[in-house]
Amino acid sequence: MLRVSLLLCFLLTIKSVSSSTDNFCRDDFPLAPAFVFGASSSAYQVEGAAGEDGRTPSILDTYAQAGHFHGATGDVACDAYHKYKEDVQLMADTGLEAYRFSISWSRLIPNGKGPVNPKGLQYYNNLIDQLISHGIQPHVTLHHSDLPQALDDEYGGWVSRKIVKDFTAYADVCFKNFGDRVLHWTTMNEPNVFVLGGYDSGFSPPQRCSIPFGLNCSRGNSSTEPYLATHNILLSHASAARLYKKNYQDKQRGFIGINLFAFWFFPQTKTIEDELATQRGLDFYFGWYLNPLVFGDYPDVVKTNAGSRIPFFTRLESQSVKGSFDFIGFNYYTVSYAEDNSISLKSTNRDYIADSAMKTRLLKCNESSFEYPIAPWGLQRLLEYMKQNYGNPPIYIHENGQQTARNSSLEDRSRVKYLRGHIQSLLAAVRNGSNARGYFIWSFMDSLELLNGYESSFGLYYIDLDDPDLKRQPKLSAHWYSHFLKSKNLTSLDGFLESLSHGYHSQ
């Protein structure tokens, strides 16, 4: 049952959404393809078949095999590699208009560069064809934290400029083979978080860090490598985008962008120090990537605080990165307090976190719960910030969802309230001029989660890992989302929940 504290949190935060959107339905948004509703996944988290048909390990495989996902691995995961036809049919039955998934670089090109694996090529062709045949738009991500281990071993992966050439060649294979049907390409998934976990604190692959910022790494430099990896990621994105726009876009008529993880920050107190810390948070977490993409260079405060540890863009690099996107994707889940920590700047040995000179703390309603507080107003303010500060570019909400304990009830009412609140807030933002183009729930089905393995879940569909067939079972949230997507007149939240007693959720 939903804890009282979470219910109170929901009642407080939902009031921040305009009452004019209390009753809404799918048709209140622009219709597809101008605006799409879908769900998301990523290759390592759902495909399984980790050692089949020519696929080689990625850095996620190495991390999992070392026991870091609480002993879990993606060797089988949801077995989407073999069950893709069943899954696409389930997507169609749910009413999804789009499906966001990633390609496993090491399944398609096992050595990270060189020959293409024909069985990997066939799998993604089959998946894309299956989606198209059911009227579902494929939205493809090229890198979702799963760099081929071979490239990390050879030259350190993203800390080497060599990655630009290899990533561009990989992207070229994807554009050439899938671009006649894939119209929405995302080069990177939340690199701003990927580099912090992988190259600063070292809590996620490829586990590069240095003391005292990370304690369990055998290599790396937390003071420089987050900035270096980010620089090479931006150059790799720009190179792939330039290739797409030059060789493919006119013929294929598609779009290319990049995805970032997004908190909405707000000050811990009303002091000027915390207000300034909040802006630094926006500059360090968003501006670190958005400013080069929109304006051609890093934010001034990032350059000032990082000093000589952050690479500089040459004139040609700046021109290449600036404007190298057709859309921005955001993964948004909740809000975070920002508190001034300017004292960190007095240290001569600093990492990215110290350079930001702030402390963050997630808004929590219950510290012992997996569940996020329902704070949809943060999404609305994020979209307004993009409109006011970055020219209101086309935006896709690529991930948004509620975390729950893995084996919680199929009647996931907190997830329904979370999703409804955020879609409601998104509608208010669209009506206020946001250039949002789509919304994807994370995740379509329960999968291997990159922070805690199989201990938590985000899925619309539950998968019993002890079931040899890994049957997909709809949760209440799957029924609600399907009802939202198909209904012309959406029942109020209370009315929908009331309908449960009349057998709506009798499966």
Coordinates of C-alpha atoms in Angstrom, one line a residue:
M1 CA 0.0 0.0 0.0
L2 CA 1.1 3.5 -0.6
R3 CA 2.7 5.0 2.4
V4 CA 0.9 7.9 4.0
S5 CA 4.0 10.2 3.7
L6 CA 4.1 9.6 -0.1
L7 CA 0.4 10.2 -0.4
L8 CA 0.8 13.5 1.4
C9 CA 3.8 14.4 -0.8
F10 CA 1.6 13.7 -3.9
L11 CA -1.2 15.8 -2.6
L12 CA 1.1 18.7 -2.0
T13 CA 3.0 18.6 -5.2
I14 CA 0.1 17.9 -7.5
K15 CA -1.4 21.3 -6.5
S16 CA 1.4 23.0 -8.3
V17 CA 0.1 21.9 -11.7
S18 CA -2.5 24.2 -13.2
S19 CA -6.0 23.3 -12.5
S20 CA -6.9 24.0 -16.1
T21 CA -5.3 20.6 -17.0
D22 CA -7.1 18.6 -14.3
N23 CA -9.1 16.8 -17.0
F24 CA -7.1 15.9 -20.0
C25 CA -6.6 13.2 -22.6
R26 CA -4.2 12.2 -25.3
D27 CA -5.9 14.5 -27.9
D28 CA -5.2 17.6 -25.8
F29 CA -1.6 17.2 -27.0
P30 CA -0.6 17.6 -30.7
L31 CA -1.3 14.4 -32.6
A32 CA 1.5 12.1 -33.8
P33 CA 3.9 12.5 -35.5
A34 CA 4.1 16.1 -34.2
F35 CA 4.0 14.8 -30.6
V36 CA 4.4 11.1 -29.6
F37 CA 3.9 9.1 -26.5
G38 CA 6.0 6.0 -26.0
A39 CA 8.2 4.0 -23.6
S40 CA 11.9 3.4 -23.3
S41 CA 14.5 0.7 -22.7
S42 CA 18.2 0.1 -23.3
A43 CA 20.1 -2.8 -24.9
Y44 CA 22.0 -4.2 -21.9
Q45 CA 19.1 -3.8 -19.6
V46 CA 16.6 -5.8 -21.6
E47 CA 18.1 -7.8 -24.5
G48 CA 19.9 -10.6 -22.7
A49 CA 21.7 -13.0 -25.1
A50 CA 24.9 -11.3 -23.9
G51 CA 27.2 -14.0 -25.3
E52 CA 25.1 -15.1 -28.3
D53 CA 25.4 -14.6 -32.0
G54 CA 28.8 -12.8 -32.0
R55 CA 28.1 -10.2 -29.4
T56 CA 31.2 -9.3 -27.2
P57 CA 31.3 -7.7 -23.8
S58 CA 30.7 -4.0 -23.1
I59 CA 31.9 -2.1 -20.0
L60 CA 28.5 -2.9 -18.5
D61 CA 29.2 -6.7 -18.9
T62 CA 32.5 -6.3 -17.1
Y63 CA 31.0 -4.2 -14.3
A64 CA 28.1 -6.7 -13.8
Q65 CA 30.4 -9.8 -13.9
A66 CA 32.4 -8.1 -11.0
G67 CA 29.2 -8.2 -8.9
H68 CA 28.5 -4.5 -8.9
F69 CA 24.7 -4.8 -9.8
H70 CA 24.1 -6.5 -6.5
G71 CA 25.1 -9.8 -8.1
A72 CA 22.8 -9.4 -11.1
T73 CA 23.9 -9.4 -14.7
G74 CA 22.3 -8.7 -18.1
D75 CA 23.2 -12.1 -19.4
V76 CA 19.5 -12.9 -19.7
A77 CA 17.8 -9.7 -18.5
C78 CA 14.3 -9.6 -20.1
D79 CA 15.4 -11.8 -23.0
A80 CA 14.1 -9.2 -25.5
Y81 CA 16.6 -10.5 -28.0
H82 CA 14.4 -13.6 -28.4
K83 CA 11.1 -12.2 -27.4
Y84 CA 11.0 -9.0 -29.5
K85 CA 8.0 -10.0 -31.5
E86 CA 6.0 -10.6 -28.4
D87 CA 7.2 -7.3 -26.9
V88 CA 6.3 -5.3 -30.0
Q89 CA 2.8 -6.8 -30.1
L90 CA 2.4 -5.9 -26.4
M91 CA 3.5 -2.3 -27.2
A92 CA 0.9 -2.1 -30.0
D93 CA -1.8 -3.5 -27.7
T94 CA -0.9 -0.9 -25.1
G95 CA -1.2 1.8 -27.7
L96 CA 2.4 3.0 -27.8
E97 CA 3.1 5.5 -30.7
A98 CA 6.9 5.2 -30.3
Y99 CA 9.5 3.0 -28.7
R100 CA 12.9 4.2 -27.6
F101 CA 15.7 1.6 -27.5
S102 CA 19.4 1.5 -27.8
I103 CA 21.7 -0.4 -30.1
S104 CA 24.4 -2.5 -28.5
W105 CA 27.6 -1.3 -30.2
S106 CA 29.4 -4.6 -29.3
R107 CA 26.6 -6.6 -30.8
L108 CA 26.7 -4.7 -34.0
I109 CA 30.5 -4.3 -34.3
P110 CA 32.0 -6.8 -31.8
N111 CA 35.5 -5.3 -31.8
G112 CA 34.2 -1.7 -31.5
K113 CA 35.5 -1.1 -35.0
G114 CA 36.0 -3.1 -38.1
P115 CA 33.7 -5.8 -39.4
V116 CA 30.0 -5.7 -38.8
N117 CA 28.3 -8.7 -37.2
P118 CA 25.6 -9.9 -39.6
K119 CA 23.6 -11.5 -36.8
G120 CA 23.6 -8.3 -34.9
L121 CA 22.6 -6.4 -38.0
Q122 CA 19.8 -8.8 -38.6
Y123 CA 18.4 -8.5 -35.1
Y124 CA 18.1 -4.7 -35.2
N125 CA 16.6 -4.9 -38.7
N126 CA 14.0 -7.3 -37.5
L127 CA 13.2 -5.2 -34.4
I128 CA 12.9 -2.0 -36.5
D129 CA 10.7 -3.8 -39.1
Q130 CA 8.5 -5.2 -36.4
L131 CA 8.0 -1.8 -34.9
I132 CA 7.2 -0.2 -38.2
S133 CA 4.7 -2.9 -39.2
H134 CA 2.8 -2.1 -36.0
G135 CA 2.8 1.6 -36.6
I136 CA 5.3 2.3 -33.8
Q137 CA 8.1 4.9 -34.4
P138 CA 11.6 3.6 -33.6
H139 CA 13.7 6.1 -31.6
V140 CA 17.2 4.8 -31.5
T141 CA 20.1 5.7 -29.1
L142 CA 23.6 4.8 -30.2
H143 CA 25.4 4.8 -26.8
H144 CA 23.6 4.0 -23.5
S145 CA 26.6 3.5 -21.1
D146 CA 27.7 0.3 -23.0
L147 CA 31.0 1.2 -24.7
P148 CA 32.6 -2.0 -26.2
Q149 CA 35.1 -3.3 -23.7
A150 CA 37.6 -3.8 -26.5
L151 CA 37.9 0.0 -27.0
D152 CA 38.2 0.7 -23.3
D153 CA 41.0 -1.9 -23.2
E154 CA 42.7 -0.6 -26.3
Y155 CA 42.9 3.1 -25.5
G156 CA 40.8 4.0 -22.5
G157 CA 37.5 4.6 -24.4
W158 CA 36.1 8.1 -23.9
V159 CA 39.3 9.6 -22.4
S160 CA 41.0 9.2 -25.7
R161 CA 40.5 11.4 -28.8
K162 CA 40.6 8.1 -30.8
I163 CA 37.0 7.4 -29.8
V164 CA 35.8 10.2 -32.1
K165 CA 36.7 8.3 -35.2
D166 CA 35.4 4.9 -34.0
F167 CA 32.1 6.3 -32.7
T168 CA 31.6 8.1 -36.0
A169 CA 32.3 4.9 -38.0
Y170 CA 29.8 3.0 -35.7
A171 CA 27.2 5.7 -36.2
D172 CA 27.7 5.5 -40.0
V173 CA 27.0 1.8 -40.0
C174 CA 23.7 2.5 -38.1
F175 CA 22.7 5.4 -40.4
K176 CA 23.5 3.4 -43.5
N177 CA 21.6 0.2 -42.5
F178 CA 18.7 1.5 -40.5
G179 CA 18.2 5.2 -41.5
D180 CA 15.7 4.4 -44.2
R181 CA 13.3 3.5 -41.3
V182 CA 14.7 5.2 -38.2
L183 CA 13.9 8.9 -38.2
H184 CA 15.0 9.8 -34.7
W185 CA 18.6 9.3 -33.6
T186 CA 20.1 10.1 -30.2
T187 CA 23.9 9.8 -30.1
M188 CA 24.4 9.6 -26.3
N189 CA 22.2 8.8 -23.3
E190 CA 22.8 11.1 -20.3
P191 CA 26.6 11.5 -20.7
N192 CA 26.6 14.1 -17.9
V193 CA 25.8 11.3 -15.4
F194 CA 27.8 8.7 -17.3
V195 CA 31.0 10.7 -16.9
L196 CA 30.4 11.5 -13.2
G197 CA 29.8 7.9 -12.2
G198 CA 32.4 6.5 -14.5
Y199 CA 35.3 9.0 -14.4
D200 CA 34.9 11.0 -11.1
S201 CA 33.3 8.9 -8.3
G202 CA 33.9 5.6 -10.0
F203 CA 30.7 4.0 -8.8
S204 CA 29.7 3.0 -12.4
P205 CA 31.5 1.7 -15.4
P206 CA 34.2 2.1 -16.5
Q207 CA 35.2 2.8 -12.9
R208 CA 37.9 5.3 -13.4
C209 CA 38.6 7.6 -10.4
S210 CA 41.2 8.7 -8.0
I211 CA 41.5 9.2 -4.2
P212 CA 39.9 11.0 -2.3
F213 CA 37.0 11.4 -4.8
G214 CA 36.6 7.7 -5.6
L215 CA 38.0 4.9 -3.5
N216 CA 37.6 1.7 -5.5
C217 CA 39.3 2.4 -8.8
S218 CA 42.6 1.1 -10.1
R219 CA 43.0 3.8 -12.7
G220 CA 41.8 7.3 -13.6
N221 CA 42.0 10.9 -12.4
S222 CA 38.9 12.4 -11.0
S223 CA 40.2 15.9 -11.3
T224 CA 40.6 15.8 -15.1
E225 CA 38.9 12.9 -16.7
P226 CA 35.3 13.9 -16.3
Y227 CA 36.1 17.0 -18.3
L228 CA 38.2 15.1 -20.8
A229 CA 35.6 12.4 -21.4
T230 CA 32.9 15.1 -21.8
H231 CA 35.0 16.9 -24.3
N232 CA 35.4 13.8 -26.4
I233 CA 31.8 12.8 -26.1
L234 CA 30.8 16.3 -27.4
L235 CA 33.2 16.0 -30.3
S236 CA 32.0 12.5 -31.0
H237 CA 28.4 13.6 -31.0
A238 CA 29.2 16.5 -33.3
S239 CA 31.2 14.3 -35.7
A240 CA 28.3 11.8 -36.0
A241 CA 25.7 14.6 -36.4
R242 CA 27.8 16.3 -39.0
L243 CA 28.1 13.0 -40.9
Y244 CA 24.4 12.4 -40.7
K245 CA 23.5 15.9 -41.9
K246 CA 26.0 15.7 -44.7
N247 CA 25.4 12.2 -46.1
Y248 CA 21.9 11.1 -44.9
Q249 CA 19.5 13.7 -43.6
D250 CA 18.3 15.1 -47.0
K251 CA 17.5 11.6 -48.3
Q252 CA 16.3 9.9 -45.0
R253 CA 14.5 13.0 -43.6
G254 CA 15.4 12.1 -40.1
F255 CA 16.6 14.0 -37.0
I256 CA 19.5 13.7 -34.7
G257 CA 20.0 14.9 -31.1
I258 CA 21.6 14.1 -27.7
N259 CA 20.1 13.2 -24.3
L260 CA 20.9 14.6 -20.9
F261 CA 19.9 13.7 -17.4
A262 CA 18.0 16.5 -15.7
F263 CA 17.3 17.3 -12.1
W264 CA 15.4 20.5 -11.4
F265 CA 17.4 22.3 -8.8
F266 CA 16.0 24.7 -6.2
P267 CA 17.7 26.4 -3.3
Q268 CA 17.9 24.8 0.1
T269 CA 17.3 28.2 1.7
K270 CA 16.4 31.7 0.5
T271 CA 19.9 33.0 1.0
I272 CA 21.8 34.6 -1.9
E273 CA 24.5 31.9 -1.5
D274 CA 22.0 29.1 -2.1
E275 CA 20.4 31.0 -4.9
L276 CA 23.8 31.3 -6.6
A277 CA 24.5 27.6 -5.9
T278 CA 21.3 26.7 -7.7
Q279 CA 22.4 28.6 -10.8
R280 CA 25.8 26.9 -10.6
G281 CA 24.0 23.6 -10.5
L282 CA 22.1 24.4 -13.7
D283 CA 25.3 25.6 -15.3
F284 CA 27.4 22.5 -14.2
Y285 CA 24.8 19.8 -14.9
F286 CA 23.0 21.2 -17.9
G287 CA 25.2 24.0 -19.2
W288 CA 28.2 21.8 -19.2
Y289 CA 26.7 20.2 -22.3
L290 CA 24.0 22.6 -23.5
N291 CA 26.2 25.7 -23.7
P292 CA 28.6 24.1 -26.1
L293 CA 25.7 22.7 -28.2
V294 CA 23.8 26.0 -28.3
F295 CA 26.5 28.6 -27.9
G296 CA 29.8 26.8 -28.8
D297 CA 31.6 26.9 -25.5
Y298 CA 31.3 25.8 -21.8
P299 CA 29.7 28.1 -19.3
D300 CA 32.0 30.8 -17.9
V301 CA 31.6 29.5 -14.3
V302 CA 32.6 26.0 -15.3
K303 CA 35.7 27.2 -17.2
T304 CA 36.6 29.5 -14.3
N305 CA 36.3 26.9 -11.6
A306 CA 37.9 24.0 -13.5
G307 CA 40.7 26.2 -14.9
S308 CA 43.3 24.4 -16.9
R309 CA 41.8 21.0 -16.1
I310 CA 39.0 21.5 -18.7
P311 CA 39.9 21.2 -22.4
F312 CA 39.2 24.2 -24.6
F313 CA 37.5 24.1 -27.9
T314 CA 39.4 25.2 -30.9
R315 CA 37.6 27.5 -33.3
L316 CA 36.8 24.7 -35.6
E317 CA 35.7 22.4 -32.8
S318 CA 33.4 25.1 -31.4
Q319 CA 31.8 25.6 -34.8
S320 CA 31.3 21.8 -35.2
V321 CA 29.7 21.4 -31.8
K322 CA 27.5 24.5 -31.9
G323 CA 24.1 23.7 -33.4
S324 CA 24.9 20.0 -33.9
F325 CA 21.5 18.8 -32.9
D326 CA 17.9 18.8 -34.1
F327 CA 16.5 18.1 -30.6
I328 CA 17.5 17.6 -27.0
G329 CA 16.3 14.6 -25.0
F330 CA 15.9 14.8 -21.2
N331 CA 15.7 12.0 -18.6
Y332 CA 13.8 13.7 -15.7
Y333 CA 12.7 12.0 -12.5
T334 CA 12.6 14.4 -9.6
V335 CA 13.9 17.6 -8.0
S336 CA 17.0 18.3 -5.9
Y337 CA 17.9 20.9 -3.3
A338 CA 21.0 23.0 -4.0
E339 CA 23.2 24.3 -1.1
D340 CA 26.2 26.5 -1.3
N341 CA 29.6 24.8 -0.7
S342 CA 32.0 27.5 -1.9
I343 CA 34.5 26.4 0.7
S344 CA 35.3 23.5 -1.7
L345 CA 36.9 25.9 -4.1
K346 CA 39.7 26.6 -1.5
S347 CA 41.1 23.1 -2.0
T348 CA 43.9 22.8 -4.6
N349 CA 42.9 19.2 -5.3
R350 CA 39.4 19.3 -6.7
D351 CA 37.1 17.2 -8.9
Y352 CA 34.0 18.2 -10.8
I353 CA 31.8 18.0 -7.7
A354 CA 34.1 20.3 -5.8
D355 CA 34.3 22.7 -8.8
S356 CA 30.5 23.1 -8.7
A357 CA 30.8 24.4 -5.2
M358 CA 27.5 23.1 -4.1
K359 CA 25.9 20.2 -2.3
T360 CA 22.7 18.5 -3.6
R361 CA 20.0 16.6 -1.8
L362 CA 17.1 14.9 -3.4
L363 CA 13.6 15.8 -2.3
K364 CA 12.5 12.8 -0.3
C365 CA 9.2 12.0 1.3
N366 CA 10.3 8.8 2.9
E367 CA 14.0 7.9 3.1
S368 CA 13.4 4.2 3.3
S369 CA 11.2 4.0 0.2
F370 CA 12.3 3.3 -3.3
E371 CA 9.7 5.6 -4.6
Y372 CA 10.4 9.1 -5.9
P373 CA 8.4 12.0 -4.5
I374 CA 5.8 13.2 -7.1
A375 CA 7.2 16.6 -8.1
P376 CA 5.9 17.2 -11.6
W377 CA 6.4 21.0 -11.2
G378 CA 10.1 20.4 -11.6
L379 CA 9.6 19.1 -15.2
Q380 CA 7.5 22.2 -16.0
R381 CA 10.1 24.5 -14.7
L382 CA 12.9 22.7 -16.6
L383 CA 11.0 23.1 -19.8
E384 CA 10.4 26.8 -19.1
Y385 CA 14.1 27.2 -18.3
M386 CA 15.0 25.7 -21.7
K387 CA 12.6 28.1 -23.4
Q388 CA 14.0 31.1 -21.7
N389 CA 17.7 30.3 -21.8
Y390 CA 18.3 28.0 -24.7
G391 CA 16.0 29.2 -27.5
N392 CA 13.2 26.7 -26.9
P393 CA 14.6 23.8 -28.9
P394 CA 12.6 20.7 -29.8
I395 CA 12.6 18.5 -26.7
Y396 CA 11.8 14.9 -26.0
I397 CA 11.2 13.6 -22.5
H398 CA 13.1 10.4 -23.1
E399 CA 12.7 9.0 -19.6
N400 CA 10.2 9.7 -16.8
G401 CA 9.0 7.1 -14.3
Q402 CA 8.4 6.0 -10.8
Q403 CA 10.8 3.6 -9.0
T404 CA 9.2 0.9 -6.8
A405 CA 10.5 -2.2 -5.0
R406 CA 10.9 -5.0 -7.5
N407 CA 8.2 -7.4 -6.1
S408 CA 5.6 -4.8 -5.1
S409 CA 2.0 -5.1 -6.1
L410 CA 0.8 -5.0 -9.7
E411 CA -1.6 -2.3 -8.4
D412 CA 1.1 0.3 -8.6
R413 CA -1.0 3.3 -7.7
S414 CA 1.9 5.5 -6.9
R415 CA 3.2 5.0 -10.4
V416 CA -0.1 5.9 -11.9
K417 CA -0.2 9.1 -9.8
Y418 CA 3.4 9.9 -10.8
L419 CA 2.8 9.4 -14.5
R420 CA -0.4 11.3 -14.6
G421 CA 1.0 14.2 -12.6
H422 CA 4.0 14.5 -15.0
I423 CA 2.0 14.2 -18.2
Q424 CA -0.4 16.8 -16.7
S425 CA 2.6 19.1 -16.0
L426 CA 3.9 18.5 -19.5
L427 CA 0.6 19.5 -21.0
A428 CA 0.7 22.8 -19.1
A429 CA 4.2 23.4 -20.4
V430 CA 3.2 22.7 -24.0
R431 CA 0.2 25.1 -23.6
N432 CA 2.7 27.7 -22.3
G433 CA 4.8 27.5 -25.4
S434 CA 7.3 24.7 -24.7
N435 CA 8.6 23.0 -27.9
A436 CA 8.3 19.5 -26.4
R437 CA 7.7 16.9 -29.0
G438 CA 7.3 13.6 -27.1
Y439 CA 7.1 11.8 -23.8
F440 CA 8.5 8.3 -23.1
I441 CA 8.0 6.4 -19.9
W442 CA 10.9 4.6 -18.3
S443 CA 10.4 1.8 -18.6
F444 CA 8.3 -0.4 -20.8
M445 CA 9.0 -3.4 -18.6
D446 CA 10.9 -4.2 -15.5
S447 CA 14.6 -4.5 -16.4
L448 CA 18.1 -4.6 -15.0
E449 CA 18.5 -1.2 -13.3
L450 CA 21.9 0.4 -13.5
L451 CA 22.0 1.5 -9.9
N452 CA 20.6 -1.5 -8.0
G453 CA 20.2 -4.5 -10.4
Y454 CA 16.9 -6.3 -10.0
E455 CA 16.1 -4.8 -6.5
S456 CA 13.9 -2.0 -7.9
S457 CA 11.7 -1.6 -11.0
F458 CA 10.2 1.1 -13.2
G459 CA 8.2 -1.0 -15.6
L460 CA 4.7 -0.8 -16.9
Y461 CA 4.9 -4.6 -17.1
Y462 CA 6.2 -6.9 -14.4
I463 CA 8.5 -9.8 -15.2
D464 CA 8.9 -12.6 -12.7
L465 CA 12.5 -13.6 -12.9
D466 CA 11.8 -17.0 -11.5
D467 CA 9.4 -17.7 -14.4
P468 CA 11.4 -19.6 -17.2
D469 CA 9.2 -17.9 -19.8
L470 CA 9.7 -14.4 -18.3
K471 CA 6.0 -13.6 -18.9
R472 CA 5.2 -9.9 -19.1
Q473 CA 2.4 -9.0 -16.7
P474 CA 0.6 -5.7 -16.9
K475 CA 0.6 -3.5 -13.9
L476 CA -2.1 -0.9 -13.1
S477 CA 0.1 1.7 -14.7
A478 CA 0.1 -0.2 -18.0
H479 CA -3.7 -0.2 -18.0
W480 CA -3.8 3.5 -17.1
Y481 CA -1.3 4.5 -19.8
S482 CA -3.1 2.4 -22.4
H483 CA -6.4 4.0 -21.3
F484 CA -4.8 7.5 -21.7
L485 CA -3.5 6.7 -25.1
K486 CA -6.7 5.3 -26.5
S487 CA -9.4 7.2 -24.7
K488 CA -11.0 10.4 -26.1
N489 CA -12.2 11.4 -22.7
L490 CA -9.9 10.4 -19.9
T491 CA -11.5 9.5 -16.7
S492 CA -10.4 11.5 -13.7
L493 CA -7.8 9.9 -11.5
D494 CA -10.3 9.1 -8.8
G495 CA -12.7 7.7 -11.3
F496 CA -10.0 5.5 -12.8
L497 CA -9.0 4.2 -9.5
E498 CA -12.6 3.7 -8.5
S499 CA -13.1 1.6 -11.7
L500 CA -10.7 -1.0 -10.2
S501 CA -13.4 -2.2 -7.9
H502 CA -15.5 -2.9 -11.0
G503 CA -13.0 -5.3 -12.6
Y504 CA -10.9 -3.0 -14.8
H505 CA -7.7 -4.5 -13.4
S506 CA -8.9 -8.1 -13.3
Q507 CA -5.9 -9.9 -14.7

